[in-house]
Coordinates of C-alpha atoms in Angstrom, one line a residue:
M961 CA 0.0 0.0 0.0
P962 CA 1.1 3.6 -0.4
A963 CA 3.0 5.1 2.5
S964 CA 0.1 7.5 3.0
P965 CA -3.3 7.7 1.3
L966 CA -2.8 11.5 1.3
S967 CA -0.2 11.3 -1.4
S968 CA -2.5 12.0 -4.3
A969 CA -3.7 15.2 -2.6
Q970 CA -0.1 16.1 -1.8
E971 CA 1.0 15.5 -5.4
A972 CA -1.8 17.7 -6.7
R973 CA -0.9 20.5 -4.3
K974 CA 2.7 20.3 -5.3
A975 CA 1.8 20.5 -9.0
I976 CA -0.1 23.8 -8.3
A977 CA 2.9 25.1 -6.3
D978 CA 5.3 24.2 -9.1
A979 CA 3.0 25.9 -11.6
L980 CA 3.0 29.1 -9.5
G981 CA 6.8 28.9 -9.1
A982 CA 7.2 28.6 -12.9
I983 CA 4.9 31.7 -13.4
R984 CA 7.0 33.7 -10.9
K985 CA 10.3 32.7 -12.6
D986 CA 8.9 33.5 -16.1
A987 CA 8.0 37.0 -14.7
E988 CA 11.6 37.3 -13.5
L989 CA 10.5 38.1 -9.9
S990 CA 12.0 37.0 -6.7
G991 CA 9.8 35.5 -4.1
L992 CA 10.4 38.5 -1.8
E993 CA 9.5 40.9 -4.6
L994 CA 6.3 39.0 -5.4
A995 CA 5.4 39.0 -1.7
R996 CA 6.0 42.8 -1.5
R997 CA 3.9 43.5 -4.5
C998 CA 1.1 41.3 -3.2
G999 CA 1.3 42.9 0.3
W1000 CA 2.2 39.6 2.0
H1001 CA 4.5 38.6 4.7
P1002 CA 8.0 38.1 3.1
S1003 CA 7.9 34.3 3.7
K1004 CA 4.4 33.7 2.2
S1005 CA 5.6 33.3 -1.4
S1006 CA 8.1 30.7 -0.3
R1007 CA 5.6 28.7 1.8
I1008 CA 3.1 28.6 -1.2
E1009 CA 5.8 27.7 -3.7
N1010 CA 7.1 24.9 -1.5
A1011 CA 3.6 23.6 -0.9
R1012 CA 3.8 24.2 2.8
T1013 CA 0.8 26.6 2.6
T1014 CA -2.3 26.0 0.5
P1015 CA -3.1 29.2 -1.5
A1016 CA -6.5 30.8 -1.2
D1017 CA -8.3 31.7 -4.4
A1018 CA -7.4 35.4 -3.8
D1019 CA -3.7 34.4 -3.3
I1020 CA -3.7 32.7 -6.8
R1021 CA -5.4 35.7 -8.4
A1022 CA -2.9 38.1 -6.8
W1023 CA 0.0 35.9 -7.8
C1024 CA -1.0 35.7 -11.4
E1025 CA -1.9 39.4 -11.6
V1026 CA 1.5 40.5 -10.3
C1027 CA 3.2 38.2 -12.7
G1028 CA 1.3 39.5 -15.7
V1029 CA -0.8 36.4 -16.4
P1030 CA -4.2 37.0 -14.9
D1031 CA -5.7 34.6 -17.4
R1032 CA -3.9 31.7 -15.7
A1033 CA -5.8 32.2 -12.4
P1034 CA -9.1 30.5 -13.2
D1035 CA -7.6 27.1 -14.2
L1036 CA -5.2 27.2 -11.2
I1037 CA -8.0 28.0 -8.8
A1038 CA -10.1 25.1 -10.2
A1039 CA -7.1 22.8 -9.8
S1040 CA -6.5 24.0 -6.2
R1041 CA -10.1 23.4 -5.3
S1042 CA -9.9 19.9 -6.8
A1043 CA -6.8 19.1 -4.8
D1044 CA -8.5 20.4 -1.7
S1045 CA -11.4 18.1 -2.2
M1046 CA -9.1 15.1 -2.3
Y1047 CA -8.6 15.3 1.5
T1048 CA -11.6 16.6 3.4
E1049 CA -12.1 16.4 7.1
W1050 CA -15.3 14.8 8.2
K1051 CA -16.1 17.8 10.5
R1052 CA -16.2 19.9 7.4
L1053 CA -18.3 17.4 5.4
H1054 CA -20.7 17.0 8.3
G1055 CA -20.9 20.6 9.3
T1056 CA -24.7 20.6 8.9
G1057 CA -25.2 16.9 9.6
M1058 CA -24.8 13.8 7.5
R1059 CA -27.8 13.8 5.2
R1060 CA -26.0 15.9 2.5
T1061 CA -23.0 13.6 2.3
Q1062 CA -25.3 10.6 1.8
E1063 CA -27.0 12.3 -1.1
E1064 CA -24.1 13.8 -2.9
V1065 CA -22.5 10.4 -3.7
V1066 CA -25.6 9.2 -5.5
P1067 CA -24.5 10.4 -9.0
L1068 CA -21.1 8.7 -8.5
Y1069 CA -22.8 5.4 -7.5
E1070 CA -25.2 5.6 -10.4
R1071 CA -22.5 6.1 -13.1
T1072 CA -20.2 3.4 -11.7
R1073 CA -20.4 0.1 -13.4
L1074 CA -18.1 -1.9 -11.0
M1075 CA -17.9 -0.9 -7.4
R1076 CA -15.4 -2.7 -5.2
V1077 CA -15.7 -2.1 -1.4
Y1078 CA -13.6 -3.4 1.5
C1079 CA -14.7 -2.8 5.1
S1080 CA -12.8 -4.0 8.1
T1081 CA -15.0 -2.5 10.8
V1082 CA -18.6 -2.1 9.8
V1083 CA -21.1 -3.3 7.2
P1084 CA -20.7 -1.4 3.9
G1085 CA -23.2 1.5 3.7
L1086 CA -25.0 0.0 0.6
L1087 CA -25.8 -3.1 2.6
Q1088 CA -26.9 -1.5 5.8
T1089 CA -30.5 -1.9 7.2
P1090 CA -32.3 1.1 8.8
A1091 CA -31.7 -0.2 12.3
Y1092 CA -28.0 -0.8 11.8
A1093 CA -27.5 2.5 10.0
T1094 CA -29.3 4.3 12.8
G1095 CA -27.0 2.8 15.4
L1096 CA -23.9 3.6 13.4
L1097 CA -24.8 7.1 12.5
E1098 CA -25.9 7.9 16.0
A1099 CA -22.5 6.8 17.2
I1100 CA -20.7 8.9 14.6
T1101 CA -22.9 11.9 15.5
E1102 CA -22.1 11.7 19.2
F1103 CA -18.4 11.0 18.6
R1104 CA -17.9 13.9 16.2
G1105 CA -20.2 16.3 17.9
I1106 CA -22.0 17.2 14.7
P1107 CA -25.7 18.3 14.2
N1108 CA -28.0 15.4 14.7
D1109 CA -30.0 14.7 11.5
V1110 CA -29.7 10.9 11.9
P1111 CA -33.3 10.0 10.7
E1112 CA -32.8 12.0 7.5
A1113 CA -29.3 10.7 7.0
V1114 CA -30.5 7.1 7.4
A1115 CA -33.3 7.6 5.0
A1116 CA -30.8 9.0 2.4
R1117 CA -28.4 6.2 3.0
I1118 CA -31.1 3.5 2.5
A1119 CA -32.4 5.3 -0.6
R1120 CA -29.1 5.3 -2.4
S1121 CA -29.0 1.5 -2.2
H1122 CA -31.4 1.4 -5.1
V1123 CA -28.3 0.9 -7.3
L1124 CA -28.1 -2.6 -6.0
R1125 CA -31.2 -3.5 -7.9
E1126 CA -31.5 -0.9 -10.6
G1127 CA -29.3 -0.2 -13.6
N1128 CA -26.3 -2.0 -15.0
H1129 CA -24.0 -2.3 -11.9
R1130 CA -21.8 -4.9 -10.4
F1131 CA -20.7 -5.0 -6.8
A1132 CA -17.8 -6.8 -5.2
L1133 CA -17.9 -6.3 -1.5
L1134 CA -15.5 -7.7 1.2
I1135 CA -15.8 -7.5 4.9
E1136 CA -13.7 -8.9 7.7
Q1137 CA -15.3 -11.5 9.9
G1138 CA -15.1 -9.2 12.9
V1139 CA -17.7 -6.9 11.2
L1140 CA -20.3 -9.7 11.8
H1141 CA -19.7 -9.3 15.6
H1142 CA -19.3 -5.6 16.0
Q1143 CA -22.7 -4.8 17.5
M1144 CA -23.7 -1.4 16.1
A1145 CA -27.4 -2.1 16.9
D1146 CA -29.3 -4.0 19.5
S1147 CA -29.6 -7.8 19.1
E1148 CA -32.7 -7.6 17.1
G1149 CA -31.2 -5.0 14.8
M1150 CA -28.0 -7.0 14.4
A1151 CA -30.0 -10.1 13.6
G1152 CA -31.9 -8.2 11.0
Q1153 CA -28.7 -6.8 9.5
L1154 CA -27.0 -10.2 9.3
G1155 CA -30.2 -11.7 7.8
H1156 CA -30.1 -9.0 5.2
L1157 CA -26.5 -9.9 4.3
L1158 CA -27.7 -13.5 3.8
A1159 CA -30.3 -12.2 1.3
V1160 CA -27.8 -10.0 -0.5
I1161 CA -25.6 -13.0 -1.2
A1162 CA -28.3 -14.3 -3.6
L1163 CA -28.3 -11.2 -5.8
P1164 CA -26.8 -12.0 -9.2
N1165 CA -24.9 -8.8 -9.5
V1166 CA -23.4 -8.8 -6.0
S1167 CA -20.3 -10.8 -4.7
L1168 CA -20.1 -10.7 -1.0
G1169 CA -17.0 -12.2 0.6
V1170 CA -16.0 -12.6 4.3
V1171 CA -12.3 -12.6 5.2
P1172 CA -12.2 -15.2 8.1
H1173 CA -10.2 -14.9 11.3
A1174 CA -8.7 -18.3 10.7
G1175 CA -5.9 -18.9 8.3
R1176 CA -2.6 -17.2 7.4
R1177 CA -3.0 -13.7 6.0
K1178 CA -1.0 -12.3 3.1
L1179 CA -2.4 -8.8 3.7
W1180 CA -3.3 -7.0 6.9
P1181 CA -6.7 -5.5 7.8
M1182 CA -6.7 -1.9 6.6
E1183 CA -8.9 1.2 6.4
T1184 CA -12.2 1.1 4.6
F1185 CA -11.9 1.9 0.9
S1186 CA -14.1 1.9 -2.2
I1187 CA -13.0 1.6 -5.8
F1188 CA -15.2 3.1 -8.5
D1189 CA -14.5 1.4 -11.8
D1190 CA -10.7 1.9 -12.3
A1191 CA -10.9 5.7 -12.0
R1192 CA -11.3 6.6 -8.3
V1193 CA -10.7 5.3 -4.8
Q1194 CA -12.3 6.7 -1.7
V1195 CA -10.6 6.0 1.6
E1196 CA -12.3 6.6 4.9
L1197 CA -10.0 7.6 7.8
L1198 CA -11.1 8.4 11.3
S1199 CA -10.8 12.1 10.7
A1200 CA -11.2 12.6 7.0
R1201 CA -12.2 11.3 3.6
V1202 CA -9.5 10.9 1.0
V1203 CA -10.2 10.7 -2.7
I1204 CA -7.5 9.1 -4.9
T1205 CA -7.4 9.4 -8.7
T1206 CA -3.7 8.9 -9.5
P1207 CA -3.7 5.8 -11.7
S1208 CA -0.8 4.1 -10.0
E1209 CA -2.4 4.5 -6.6
V1210 CA -5.8 3.3 -7.9
A1211 CA -4.0 0.3 -9.2
T1212 CA -2.4 -0.4 -5.8
Y1213 CA -5.8 -0.4 -4.1
A1214 CA -7.1 -2.7 -6.8
R1215 CA -4.2 -5.1 -6.2
A1216 CA -4.9 -5.0 -2.5
F1217 CA -8.6 -5.7 -3.1
Q1218 CA -7.6 -8.7 -5.3
E1219 CA -5.4 -10.1 -2.6
L1220 CA -8.1 -9.7 0.1
S1221 CA -10.5 -11.4 -2.3
R1222 CA -8.3 -14.4 -2.4
M1223 CA -8.4 -14.7 1.4
A1224 CA -12.2 -14.4 1.6
V1225 CA -14.9 -17.1 1.6
Y1226 CA -18.1 -16.9 -0.4
G1227 CA -21.4 -18.7 -0.9
A1228 CA -22.1 -21.5 1.5
Q1229 CA -18.9 -20.8 3.6
A1230 CA -19.9 -17.1 4.0
R1231 CA -23.5 -18.1 4.9
T1232 CA -22.1 -20.4 7.6
L1233 CA -20.2 -17.5 9.2
L1234 CA -23.3 -15.3 9.0
T1235 CA -25.5 -17.9 10.6
E1236 CA -23.0 -18.5 13.3
A1237 CA -22.9 -14.8 14.1
I1238 CA -26.7 -14.7 14.3
A1239 CA -26.6 -17.6 16.7
A1240 CA -24.0 -15.9 18.8
L1241 CA -26.5 -13.0 19.5
G1242 CA -28.4 -15.4 21.8

């Protein structure tokens, strides 16, 4: 795996910093002179150019204006916003609650033909029941101290699962066996959730694998990630969502998914683990 799932965002920000540095050099200005003309602290130009400080839209406009290429600003601003969206803290995404983030991914889900999802801690969102989703989103709301719109967020999360049964989509989903025992709802809710997974296994366009505790692992449990076709990976960290589009990194996650798939059990073996988990609820 990459040393850090932030590397795509870092590369994108460095590319913007390099472009601004080239613009300054083409204008034959020193960093100090550029800062003076922009009315900045003397070190600000250097921090931006070395990707230590993310430039605001106004900073990019001022930089390009002083260097005599104001027409370059719109594209650089768009690139900067794109880079910023690659790493987004949950507290920013959930500033008004969680409903909006459930709804905004629907177009991505609808245009994706092959979605590969690996979850080591919880049931994938697309497979969650209302009771399970309520328990999980309530825990997230409390932990992050965000506005409580759990009923609306749950409704939006359940609604987006229409892609499982509509359109030309295929889903390959992997969960660690521990997910079956992490009780995010009461016993009745967990039994309903595990029963739903048993039903999902029968869907012709869905492959659900469970990576069992037993057996020698060739790859370690890792953070939740989703691969959308071969174009985009979304990684869920505790504090932030990371979006990866660099082809080499997307390929690395695809390879990791393939290795995890080889360790998983499917069909009758997966159903056995599910029924055992239901029985363990008592």
